[in-house]
Coordinates of C-alpha atoms in Angstrom, one line a residue:
M282 CA 5.0 13.3 8.4
A283 CA 6.1 9.9 9.7
R284 CA 4.7 9.0 13.1
P285 CA 7.3 8.6 15.9
N286 CA 6.2 5.0 16.0
E287 CA 7.4 4.5 12.4
E288 CA 10.7 6.2 13.1
V289 CA 11.3 3.9 16.1
E290 CA 10.2 0.9 14.1
A291 CA 12.7 1.6 11.4
L292 CA 15.5 2.1 13.9
L293 CA 14.8 -1.1 15.8
Q294 CA 14.5 -3.0 12.5
E295 CA 17.8 -1.6 11.4
Y296 CA 19.5 -2.8 14.6
A297 CA 18.0 -6.2 14.1
D298 CA 19.5 -6.3 10.6
L299 CA 22.9 -5.1 11.9
V300 CA 22.9 -7.9 14.6
T301 CA 22.2 -10.4 11.8
I302 CA 24.9 -9.1 9.6
T303 CA 27.5 -9.4 12.3
G304 CA 26.5 -13.0 13.1
G305 CA 25.1 -11.9 16.5
D306 CA 22.5 -13.6 18.6
A307 CA 19.6 -14.7 16.3
Y308 CA 17.2 -14.6 19.3
K309 CA 18.2 -11.0 20.0
A310 CA 17.7 -10.0 16.4
R311 CA 14.2 -11.6 16.3
A312 CA 13.3 -9.9 19.6
Y313 CA 14.1 -6.5 18.1
E314 CA 12.2 -7.4 14.9
K315 CA 9.1 -8.3 16.9
A316 CA 9.4 -5.1 19.0
A317 CA 9.8 -3.0 15.9
R318 CA 6.7 -4.4 14.3
A319 CA 4.7 -4.0 17.5
I320 CA 5.7 -0.4 18.0
G321 CA 5.0 0.4 14.3
G322 CA 1.5 -1.0 14.6
H323 CA 0.7 0.4 18.1
H324 CA -2.3 2.8 18.1
A325 CA -0.8 5.3 20.5
D326 CA 2.0 7.8 19.8
V327 CA 5.0 6.2 21.5
S328 CA 6.6 9.7 22.0
R329 CA 3.9 10.3 24.6
L330 CA 4.4 7.1 26.5
D331 CA 6.5 6.5 29.6
L332 CA 8.3 3.3 30.5
K333 CA 5.1 1.7 31.8
G334 CA 3.2 2.6 28.6
L335 CA 5.9 1.1 26.4
L336 CA 5.9 -2.1 28.4
D337 CA 2.2 -2.5 27.8
I338 CA 3.0 -2.9 24.0
P339 CA 3.3 -6.6 23.1
N340 CA 6.8 -7.9 22.6
V341 CA 8.4 -4.8 24.2
G342 CA 10.5 -5.7 27.2
K343 CA 12.2 -3.4 29.7
S344 CA 15.6 -3.3 27.9
I345 CA 14.0 -2.4 24.5
A346 CA 11.6 0.1 26.2
E347 CA 14.6 1.9 27.8
K348 CA 16.3 2.1 24.4
V349 CA 13.2 3.6 22.9
L350 CA 13.1 6.2 25.6
E351 CA 16.8 7.0 25.0
Y352 CA 16.1 7.6 21.3
L353 CA 13.0 9.7 22.0
R354 CA 14.9 11.8 24.5
T355 CA 18.2 12.3 22.6
G356 CA 17.4 11.6 19.0
R357 CA 20.1 8.9 18.8
L358 CA 20.7 5.4 20.0
A359 CA 24.2 4.5 21.0
M360 CA 23.9 0.8 20.3
V361 CA 22.8 1.4 16.7
E362 CA 25.6 3.9 16.1
E363 CA 28.1 1.5 17.5
A364 CA 26.8 -1.3 15.3
R365 CA 26.9 0.9 12.3
A366 CA 30.5 1.8 13.0
V367 CA 31.8 -1.8 12.8
I368 CA 30.0 -2.5 9.5
P369 CA 31.3 -0.9 6.3
A370 CA 29.0 1.6 4.7
G371 CA 29.1 -0.4 1.5
V372 CA 27.6 -3.4 3.2
R373 CA 24.9 -1.3 4.7
E374 CA 24.2 -0.1 1.1
L375 CA 24.0 -3.7 -0.1
I376 CA 21.4 -4.8 2.4
T377 CA 19.0 -2.3 0.9
I378 CA 18.9 -4.4 -2.2
P379 CA 15.6 -6.3 -2.3
M380 CA 16.1 -10.1 -2.3
L381 CA 19.7 -10.0 -1.1
G382 CA 19.6 -10.1 2.7
P383 CA 22.1 -9.2 5.4
K384 CA 24.0 -12.5 5.5
K385 CA 24.7 -12.6 1.8
A386 CA 25.7 -9.0 1.8
L387 CA 28.3 -9.6 4.5
L388 CA 29.6 -12.7 2.6
L389 CA 30.0 -10.6 -0.6
Y390 CA 32.0 -8.1 1.3
E391 CA 34.2 -10.6 3.2
E392 CA 34.9 -12.9 0.2
L393 CA 34.9 -10.6 -2.8
H394 CA 35.4 -7.1 -1.1
I395 CA 32.2 -5.9 -2.8
S396 CA 31.0 -2.7 -1.1
S397 CA 28.7 -1.0 -3.6
V398 CA 25.9 -1.8 -6.0
D399 CA 28.2 -1.0 -9.0
E400 CA 30.8 -3.4 -7.8
L401 CA 28.1 -6.1 -7.3
L402 CA 26.8 -5.6 -10.9
D403 CA 30.4 -6.0 -12.2
A404 CA 30.9 -9.2 -10.2
I405 CA 27.7 -10.7 -11.5
H406 CA 28.6 -9.8 -15.0
D407 CA 32.0 -11.6 -14.5
E408 CA 30.2 -14.6 -12.9
K409 CA 32.3 -14.2 -9.7
L410 CA 29.4 -15.0 -7.3
R411 CA 28.8 -18.5 -8.5
D412 CA 31.7 -20.0 -6.5
L413 CA 30.3 -18.7 -3.3
K414 CA 28.3 -21.0 -1.0
G415 CA 24.6 -20.3 -1.3
F416 CA 25.0 -18.4 -4.6
G417 CA 24.3 -19.5 -8.2
A418 CA 22.7 -18.4 -11.5
K419 CA 19.3 -18.2 -9.9
T420 CA 20.6 -16.1 -7.0
E421 CA 22.3 -13.7 -9.5
E422 CA 19.0 -13.4 -11.4
N423 CA 17.1 -12.5 -8.2
I424 CA 19.8 -10.0 -7.1
L425 CA 19.7 -8.3 -10.5
H426 CA 15.9 -8.0 -10.3
G427 CA 16.2 -6.6 -6.8
I428 CA 18.7 -4.0 -8.0
A429 CA 16.2 -3.2 -10.9
L430 CA 13.4 -2.8 -8.4
M431 CA 15.5 -0.4 -6.2
Q432 CA 16.6 1.7 -9.2
Q433 CA 13.1 1.8 -10.6
A434 CA 11.8 3.1 -7.2
G435 CA 14.5 5.7 -7.2
D436 CA 13.4 8.6 -5.0
R437 CA 9.8 7.6 -5.2
I438 CA 8.0 6.8 -1.9
L439 CA 4.9 4.8 -1.1
L440 CA 1.5 6.4 -1.4
N441 CA 0.7 6.5 2.3
A442 CA 4.0 8.3 3.2
A443 CA 3.4 10.9 0.6
M444 CA -0.2 11.3 1.7
D445 CA 0.9 11.9 5.3
V446 CA 3.2 14.7 4.2
A447 CA 0.6 16.3 1.9
E448 CA -2.2 16.3 4.3
Q449 CA -0.1 17.8 7.0
I450 CA 1.1 20.6 4.7
V451 CA -2.5 21.2 3.4
A452 CA -3.7 21.5 7.0
D453 CA -0.9 23.9 7.9
L454 CA -1.3 26.2 4.9
S455 CA -5.1 26.2 5.1
G456 CA -4.7 28.2 8.3
V457 CA -2.6 30.9 6.7
D458 CA -4.4 34.3 6.3
G459 CA -5.5 34.8 2.7
C460 CA -5.7 31.1 1.9
E461 CA -9.0 30.5 0.2
R462 CA -8.5 26.9 -0.9
C463 CA -5.8 24.4 -0.5
T464 CA -5.3 20.8 -1.7
Y465 CA -2.8 18.3 -3.1
A466 CA -2.7 17.5 -6.8
G467 CA -0.5 15.5 -9.2
S468 CA 0.0 11.7 -9.0
L469 CA -1.0 11.7 -5.3
R470 CA -4.5 13.0 -6.2
R471 CA -4.6 10.3 -8.9
M472 CA -3.7 7.7 -6.1
R473 CA -0.7 6.2 -7.9
E474 CA 1.1 3.6 -5.9
T475 CA 4.3 5.5 -5.6
I476 CA 4.9 9.2 -5.6
G477 CA 8.0 11.2 -6.9
D478 CA 7.1 14.6 -5.5
V479 CA 4.0 16.3 -4.0
D480 CA 2.1 19.1 -5.7
I481 CA 0.2 21.5 -3.4
L482 CA -2.2 24.1 -4.9
V483 CA -3.4 27.1 -3.1
A484 CA -6.0 29.7 -4.2
A485 CA -5.2 33.1 -2.8
A486 CA -5.1 36.8 -3.9
R487 CA -1.5 37.2 -2.6
S488 CA 1.1 34.5 -2.9
G489 CA 3.8 35.9 -0.6
P490 CA 2.4 34.8 2.8
L491 CA 1.9 31.3 1.5
M492 CA 5.3 31.0 -0.1
E493 CA 6.9 32.2 3.1
A494 CA 4.8 29.9 5.3
I495 CA 5.8 26.7 3.6
T496 CA 9.5 27.6 4.0
E497 CA 9.0 27.9 7.8
L498 CA 7.1 24.7 8.4
P499 CA 8.7 22.2 10.9
I500 CA 8.7 19.6 8.1
T501 CA 10.9 21.8 5.8
A502 CA 14.5 20.8 5.7
E503 CA 15.6 22.7 2.6
V504 CA 14.3 25.4 0.3
I505 CA 15.1 24.4 -3.2
A506 CA 13.5 27.3 -5.0
H507 CA 11.5 30.4 -3.7
G508 CA 9.4 32.4 -6.1
E509 CA 6.2 34.3 -6.5
K510 CA 4.3 31.6 -8.4
K511 CA 6.1 28.5 -7.2
T512 CA 8.2 27.5 -4.2
S513 CA 9.8 24.1 -3.8
I514 CA 11.1 22.6 -0.6
R515 CA 12.6 19.3 0.5
T516 CA 11.1 17.8 3.7
T517 CA 13.0 16.3 6.6
K518 CA 12.2 12.9 5.0
G519 CA 13.7 13.9 1.6
L520 CA 10.5 14.4 -0.3
Q521 CA 10.2 17.3 -2.7
V522 CA 7.1 19.4 -2.3
D523 CA 6.1 22.0 -4.9
L524 CA 3.7 24.8 -3.9
R525 CA 1.8 26.8 -6.5
V526 CA -0.5 29.7 -5.7
L527 CA -3.3 30.6 -8.2
P528 CA -5.9 33.3 -8.3
A529 CA -9.2 31.9 -7.0
D530 CA -10.9 32.3 -10.4
A531 CA -8.3 30.0 -12.0
W532 CA -8.7 27.2 -9.4
G533 CA -10.5 24.7 -11.6
A534 CA -8.2 25.0 -14.6
G535 CA -5.2 24.9 -12.3
L536 CA -6.4 21.8 -10.5
L537 CA -7.1 20.0 -13.7
Y538 CA -3.7 21.0 -15.2
F539 CA -1.6 20.1 -12.1
T540 CA -3.5 16.9 -11.4
G541 CA -2.5 15.4 -14.7
S542 CA -1.6 13.0 -16.0
K543 CA 0.4 14.5 -18.8
A544 CA -1.2 12.1 -21.3
H545 CA -4.7 12.9 -20.1
N546 CA -4.0 16.6 -20.3
I547 CA -2.8 16.3 -23.9
R548 CA -6.1 14.6 -24.8
V549 CA -8.1 17.3 -23.1
R550 CA -6.1 20.1 -24.8
E551 CA -6.6 18.4 -28.2
I552 CA -10.4 18.6 -27.7
A553 CA -10.0 22.3 -26.7
V554 CA -8.1 23.0 -29.9
R555 CA -10.8 21.3 -32.0
H556 CA -13.3 23.7 -30.3
K557 CA -10.9 26.6 -31.2
Y558 CA -10.1 27.1 -27.5
K559 CA -6.8 27.3 -25.6
L560 CA -6.5 25.5 -22.3
S561 CA -3.8 26.4 -19.7
E562 CA -3.5 26.3 -15.9
Y563 CA -5.2 29.7 -15.8
G564 CA -8.3 28.8 -17.7
L565 CA -10.1 27.9 -20.9
F566 CA -9.8 30.8 -23.4
H567 CA -11.0 31.6 -27.0
A568 CA -7.9 30.9 -29.1
K569 CA -8.5 34.0 -31.4
S570 CA -9.7 36.7 -29.0
G571 CA -7.9 35.4 -25.8
K572 CA -11.1 35.9 -23.8
K573 CA -11.5 33.7 -20.8
I574 CA -14.5 31.4 -21.0
V575 CA -14.3 29.3 -17.8
S576 CA -11.7 28.4 -15.2
E577 CA -13.2 28.4 -11.7
T578 CA -14.1 24.7 -11.4
E579 CA -12.9 21.5 -13.1
E580 CA -16.6 20.7 -13.8
E581 CA -17.0 23.9 -15.8
V582 CA -13.9 23.3 -17.8
Y583 CA -14.8 19.7 -18.7
A584 CA -18.4 20.6 -19.4
R585 CA -17.4 23.3 -21.9
L586 CA -15.4 20.7 -23.7
G587 CA -18.4 18.3 -23.9
L588 CA -17.2 16.1 -21.1
P589 CA -18.4 15.1 -17.7
W590 CA -16.1 15.6 -14.7
I591 CA -13.6 12.8 -14.8
P592 CA -12.5 11.4 -11.5
P593 CA -8.7 11.9 -10.9
A594 CA -8.1 8.2 -10.5
L595 CA -9.1 7.6 -14.1
R596 CA -7.0 10.4 -15.7
E597 CA -4.3 8.1 -17.2
D598 CA -5.3 8.2 -20.9
R599 CA -6.7 4.7 -20.7
G600 CA -10.0 5.4 -22.5
E601 CA -11.5 7.8 -20.0
I602 CA -11.9 10.6 -22.6
A603 CA -13.7 8.3 -25.1
A604 CA -15.9 6.9 -22.3
G605 CA -16.7 10.4 -21.1
L606 CA -17.7 11.5 -24.6
R607 CA -20.0 8.5 -24.8
D608 CA -21.4 9.2 -21.3
E609 CA -20.1 5.7 -20.2
L610 CA -17.8 6.6 -17.3
P611 CA -18.3 4.1 -14.4
E612 CA -19.7 5.3 -11.1
L613 CA -16.6 4.5 -9.2
I614 CA -16.6 2.8 -5.8
Q615 CA -16.1 5.2 -2.9
E616 CA -14.6 4.5 0.6
G617 CA -18.1 5.1 2.1
D618 CA -19.4 2.1 0.0
I619 CA -17.2 -0.4 2.0
R620 CA -19.4 -2.2 4.5
G621 CA -16.6 -4.3 6.0
D622 CA -13.1 -5.6 6.0
L623 CA -12.7 -9.3 5.1
H624 CA -8.9 -9.9 5.7
T625 CA -7.4 -9.0 9.1
H626 CA -5.1 -10.4 11.8
T627 CA -4.8 -10.4 15.5
D628 CA -2.0 -11.2 18.0
L629 CA -3.1 -14.9 17.9
T630 CA -0.7 -15.1 14.9
D631 CA 1.4 -12.2 13.5
G632 CA -0.8 -9.3 14.4
V633 CA 0.1 -6.9 17.2
A634 CA -3.4 -6.1 18.5
T635 CA -5.9 -8.2 20.4
L636 CA -9.1 -9.5 19.0
Q637 CA -11.0 -7.2 21.2
D638 CA -9.0 -4.1 20.1
M639 CA -9.4 -5.0 16.4
V640 CA -13.1 -5.5 16.7
T641 CA -13.6 -2.3 18.6
A642 CA -11.6 -0.3 16.0
A643 CA -13.6 -1.8 13.1
A644 CA -16.8 -0.9 14.9
E645 CA -15.6 2.7 15.2
R646 CA -15.2 2.8 11.4
G647 CA -19.0 2.1 11.1
Y648 CA -18.7 -1.3 9.4
A649 CA -21.7 -3.5 9.0
Y650 CA -19.5 -6.6 9.2
Y651 CA -15.9 -7.5 10.0
A652 CA -13.9 -10.7 9.5
V653 CA -11.0 -12.0 11.5
T654 CA -8.8 -14.2 9.4
D655 CA -5.7 -15.3 11.3
H656 CA -3.1 -17.5 9.6
A657 CA -3.6 -21.3 9.4
P658 CA -1.1 -23.9 10.5
N659 CA 0.9 -24.4 7.4
L660 CA 2.8 -21.1 8.1
F661 CA 4.6 -22.9 10.8
M662 CA 6.2 -19.8 12.4
Q663 CA 2.7 -18.7 13.4
R664 CA 2.2 -21.9 15.6
M665 CA -1.5 -22.1 14.8
T666 CA -3.4 -25.2 16.1
D667 CA -6.9 -26.5 15.8
A668 CA -7.5 -25.7 19.5
K669 CA -6.3 -22.1 19.2
I670 CA -8.5 -21.3 16.2
L671 CA -11.6 -23.0 17.7
A672 CA -11.1 -21.0 20.9
Q673 CA -10.9 -17.8 18.9
R674 CA -14.1 -18.8 17.0
K675 CA -15.8 -19.2 20.3
R676 CA -14.6 -15.7 21.4
V677 CA -15.7 -14.2 18.1
R678 CA -19.2 -15.6 18.5
E679 CA -19.3 -14.1 22.0
L680 CA -18.3 -10.7 20.7
D681 CA -20.7 -10.8 17.8
G682 CA -23.5 -8.4 18.6
K683 CA -21.5 -6.5 21.3
H684 CA -21.1 -3.7 18.8
R685 CA -24.6 -2.8 17.6
R686 CA -25.1 -3.1 13.8
M687 CA -21.8 -4.9 13.2
H688 CA -21.7 -8.6 12.6
L689 CA -18.5 -10.6 13.1
L690 CA -17.3 -13.3 10.7
H691 CA -14.8 -15.9 11.7
G692 CA -12.4 -16.8 8.9
T693 CA -8.8 -17.8 8.2
E694 CA -6.0 -16.9 5.8
L695 CA -5.0 -20.3 4.3
N696 CA -1.6 -20.9 2.8
I697 CA -1.6 -22.1 -0.8
G698 CA 1.1 -24.7 -0.8
P699 CA 3.5 -25.6 -3.6
D700 CA 0.9 -28.0 -5.1
G701 CA -2.1 -25.8 -4.5
E702 CA -3.1 -27.6 -1.3
V703 CA -4.4 -25.6 1.7
D704 CA -4.3 -26.0 5.4
W705 CA -7.0 -28.1 7.1
P706 CA -9.3 -30.8 5.6
D707 CA -12.6 -29.9 4.1
D708 CA -14.7 -30.8 7.1
F709 CA -12.7 -28.4 9.3
L710 CA -12.8 -25.6 6.6
A711 CA -16.6 -25.9 6.5
G712 CA -16.7 -24.4 10.0
F713 CA -15.4 -21.0 8.8
D714 CA -17.5 -18.2 7.6
L715 CA -14.9 -17.4 4.9
C716 CA -11.5 -18.5 3.8
V717 CA -8.9 -16.3 2.2
A718 CA -6.1 -18.2 0.5
S719 CA -2.7 -16.7 -0.3
V720 CA 0.7 -17.7 -1.6
H721 CA 3.4 -17.1 1.0
S722 CA 6.4 -19.1 -0.2
H723 CA 7.9 -21.0 -3.2
F724 CA 7.7 -17.8 -5.3
N725 CA 10.3 -19.1 -7.8
Q726 CA 8.3 -22.1 -9.1
T727 CA 7.9 -22.3 -12.9
R728 CA 5.1 -20.4 -14.5
D729 CA 3.1 -23.6 -15.1
E730 CA 3.5 -24.7 -11.5
L731 CA 2.5 -21.3 -10.1
T732 CA -0.5 -21.2 -12.4
R733 CA -1.7 -24.7 -11.5
R734 CA -1.2 -23.8 -7.8
L735 CA -3.5 -20.8 -8.0
L736 CA -6.1 -22.6 -10.2
R737 CA -6.4 -25.4 -7.6
A738 CA -7.0 -22.8 -4.9
C739 CA -9.7 -21.1 -6.9
E740 CA -11.4 -24.5 -7.5
N741 CA -11.4 -25.3 -3.8
P742 CA -15.1 -24.9 -2.7
H743 CA -14.1 -23.4 0.7
V744 CA -11.8 -20.7 -0.7
S745 CA -13.8 -17.5 -1.3
I746 CA -11.0 -14.9 -1.8
I747 CA -7.4 -15.2 -3.2
G748 CA -5.3 -12.9 -1.0
H749 CA -2.6 -10.5 -2.4
P750 CA -2.7 -12.5 -5.6
T751 CA 0.7 -11.6 -7.2
T752 CA 2.5 -11.5 -3.8
R753 CA 4.4 -8.4 -4.8
L754 CA 5.9 -6.0 -2.4
I755 CA 6.4 -2.6 -4.0
G756 CA 10.1 -1.8 -4.5
K757 CA 11.1 -5.0 -2.7
R758 CA 9.7 -8.1 -4.4
R759 CA 8.4 -8.7 -7.8
G760 CA 5.1 -10.5 -8.4
I761 CA 5.1 -14.2 -9.1
D762 CA 5.3 -15.3 -12.8
A763 CA 1.9 -17.0 -13.2
D764 CA -0.6 -17.0 -16.1
F765 CA -2.9 -14.5 -14.5
D766 CA -5.3 -14.5 -17.5
A767 CA -6.0 -18.2 -16.7
V768 CA -6.3 -17.3 -13.0
F769 CA -8.8 -14.5 -13.8
E770 CA -10.9 -16.8 -15.9
A771 CA -10.9 -19.4 -13.2
C772 CA -12.0 -16.8 -10.6
A773 CA -14.9 -15.7 -12.7
R774 CA -15.9 -19.4 -13.4
T775 CA -15.6 -20.5 -9.7
N776 CA -17.0 -17.4 -8.0
T777 CA -13.8 -16.7 -6.3
A778 CA -13.0 -13.1 -5.5
L779 CA -9.6 -11.5 -6.1
E780 CA -8.3 -9.3 -3.3
I781 CA -7.1 -5.8 -3.7
N782 CA -4.8 -5.7 -0.7
A783 CA -4.9 -2.1 0.6
H784 CA -1.6 -2.2 2.4
P785 CA 0.5 0.5 0.8
E786 CA 3.5 -1.9 0.4
R787 CA 1.3 -4.3 -1.6
L788 CA -1.7 -2.7 -3.4
D789 CA -2.1 -6.1 -4.9
L790 CA -3.8 -6.4 -7.3
C791 CA -2.5 -3.3 -9.0
D792 CA -4.6 -1.1 -11.2
E793 CA -3.5 -2.7 -14.5
D794 CA -4.2 -6.2 -13.3
I795 CA -7.6 -5.1 -12.0
L796 CA -8.5 -3.7 -15.5
R797 CA -7.5 -7.1 -17.0
A798 CA -9.4 -9.2 -14.4
R799 CA -12.5 -7.0 -14.7
R800 CA -12.9 -7.9 -18.4
Y801 CA -13.3 -11.6 -17.3
G802 CA -16.2 -10.7 -15.0
V803 CA -14.2 -11.2 -11.8
K804 CA -15.4 -9.9 -8.4
F805 CA -13.1 -8.3 -6.0
A806 CA -12.6 -7.7 -2.3
V807 CA -10.9 -4.6 -1.0
N808 CA -9.2 -5.6 2.2
T809 CA -6.6 -4.1 4.5
D810 CA -4.8 -7.3 5.6
A811 CA -4.5 -5.3 8.8
H812 CA -2.1 -6.5 11.5
S813 CA -2.9 -3.6 13.8
V814 CA -5.6 -1.1 14.4
T815 CA -3.5 1.5 12.6
H816 CA -3.7 -0.5 9.4
L817 CA -7.5 -0.4 9.2
P818 CA -7.5 3.1 7.7
Y819 CA -5.4 1.8 4.8
M820 CA -8.8 0.9 3.2
R821 CA -8.7 4.3 1.5
F822 CA -5.6 3.3 -0.5
G823 CA -7.2 0.0 -1.6
V824 CA -10.3 1.9 -2.7
G825 CA -8.1 4.4 -4.6
T826 CA -6.5 1.5 -6.4
A827 CA -9.9 0.0 -7.2
Q828 CA -10.9 3.3 -8.6
R829 CA -7.9 3.3 -10.9
G830 CA -9.1 -0.1 -12.0
W831 CA -12.5 1.4 -13.0
L832 CA -14.4 -0.6 -10.4
T833 CA -17.9 0.2 -9.2
K834 CA -19.4 -0.9 -5.9
D835 CA -21.2 -3.8 -7.7
D836 CA -17.7 -5.2 -8.5
V837 CA -16.6 -5.4 -4.9
I838 CA -18.1 -8.0 -2.6
N839 CA -17.5 -6.1 0.6
T840 CA -19.8 -3.3 -0.5
W841 CA -22.7 -5.8 -0.6
P842 CA -25.3 -6.4 2.1
L843 CA -24.4 -9.2 4.5
Q844 CA -26.9 -11.7 3.2
K845 CA -25.7 -11.3 -0.4
L846 CA -22.1 -11.5 0.8
R847 CA -22.8 -14.7 2.7
R848 CA -24.3 -16.3 -0.5
F849 CA -21.2 -15.4 -2.4
L850 CA -18.9 -16.8 0.3
R851 CA -20.6 -20.2 0.2
K852 CA -19.6 -20.6 -3.5
G853 CA -22.6 -22.8 -4.2
R854 CA -22.0 -25.0 -1.2
S855 CA -25.2 -26.0 0.7
G856 CA -25.9 -24.4 4.1

């Protein structure tokens, strides 16, 4: 279930967008954006805070705090409803299109009376947008891609949102009398980046109490289907959840079947047929006699087919069956292998938590080391200066050792400029323990320009990690069009790690890119890019993505001991 913080964040961000659409006070819109982000990243549940507690959150003033209390008390916010009322519903639909933006949406409505995605597509087809100020062929291309992203996402939601729902339901159903086992399956268990619906499996002798229980959960908004073997509900957030109850002795076969993927299951069933078996969600049977052979655990089913247990993240029919038959499956990285996070932010730039709070939260996760990497000055809106970063370094050195067994590293996230240049000269960069370098702008350069830009960053002796390499935002922004095979080769050659950004909106690199990069011998860093303490647990999603890319802990630099990591970060530089 979404945290109250996330609900409030979405509402305040919507209001900021509505203010922008109507040409309202830009300062006011920015104030609500900042407050939205701060509340979304706040560690404490805002529904449990009073006015004083809300005012303690950075960027939340008295007026906004009172509005938050109004929403938490009544479930509505008058100013948002008033703003919605003066803006046509069609315009509000248009602003959901990635890469369009509120101002352009309003212009389309006012000048061309466009109030739906279909009308916008017709206008682009008829080239009606090109006479509008700020529009052109490139704008049309971007909008078309934004519509494609939106349509591709459909009703799918991000991995973390689906996980929140699934884990809450699993916890609730596990307490029902008669429930012997309960877990989630499907694409969520395989850690896919977006989820269409959630599959919940229960082992129980009687299905009735479980089927009834899920229909009565607070999260249930609608019962789609109610049966003895399967019940489907729609949650208050619009996500479909399918519950299936199996006999305990069919658990392993059922878990394998409902985890998928479909292509993986077909391969497994082909092997079963070759052995003259029949495999279903109820077990592995002799095809001729119908006698059950095994079904209680996945391990037993796989073993009877001559296979080792295959981790769910690999079950995509990308060679895992052949590797299993050859006993060549990788020993996948686990979240417990991660020794530290190498890309995080504080409120010195665009984070919402203090350095002290971020360090304390990292220590509570049991890390051996932790890096603070606030933005460098070329992202002008962050207002970084030499003096600010040096003062932070001094404070980091003071805090180092305060948390026993955790070493602090002082780094920065550099901006890779249009020509591949980065913030600060070499002598200044030499003072950092590590430098992450990322593309944050000029996404529409040519393929050659973007490629050269990334290659130059890889070749910089001070750049240890390329952050969120493709820059994609899932369902919102496509990745940049660079020759990533050339980038992968350069990373391997220059000892530059590629980041697997664990934020659920990024998961960048994605699993397919990881598989390609791995063939070049690239090393990786699984980082959260945390901007608040609540982002640090996103590490699990980065590790899940790394698993889908077949990575072991040897492939990932932040599983290494600190001394080995430091050698890598130096990239051959002396000292």
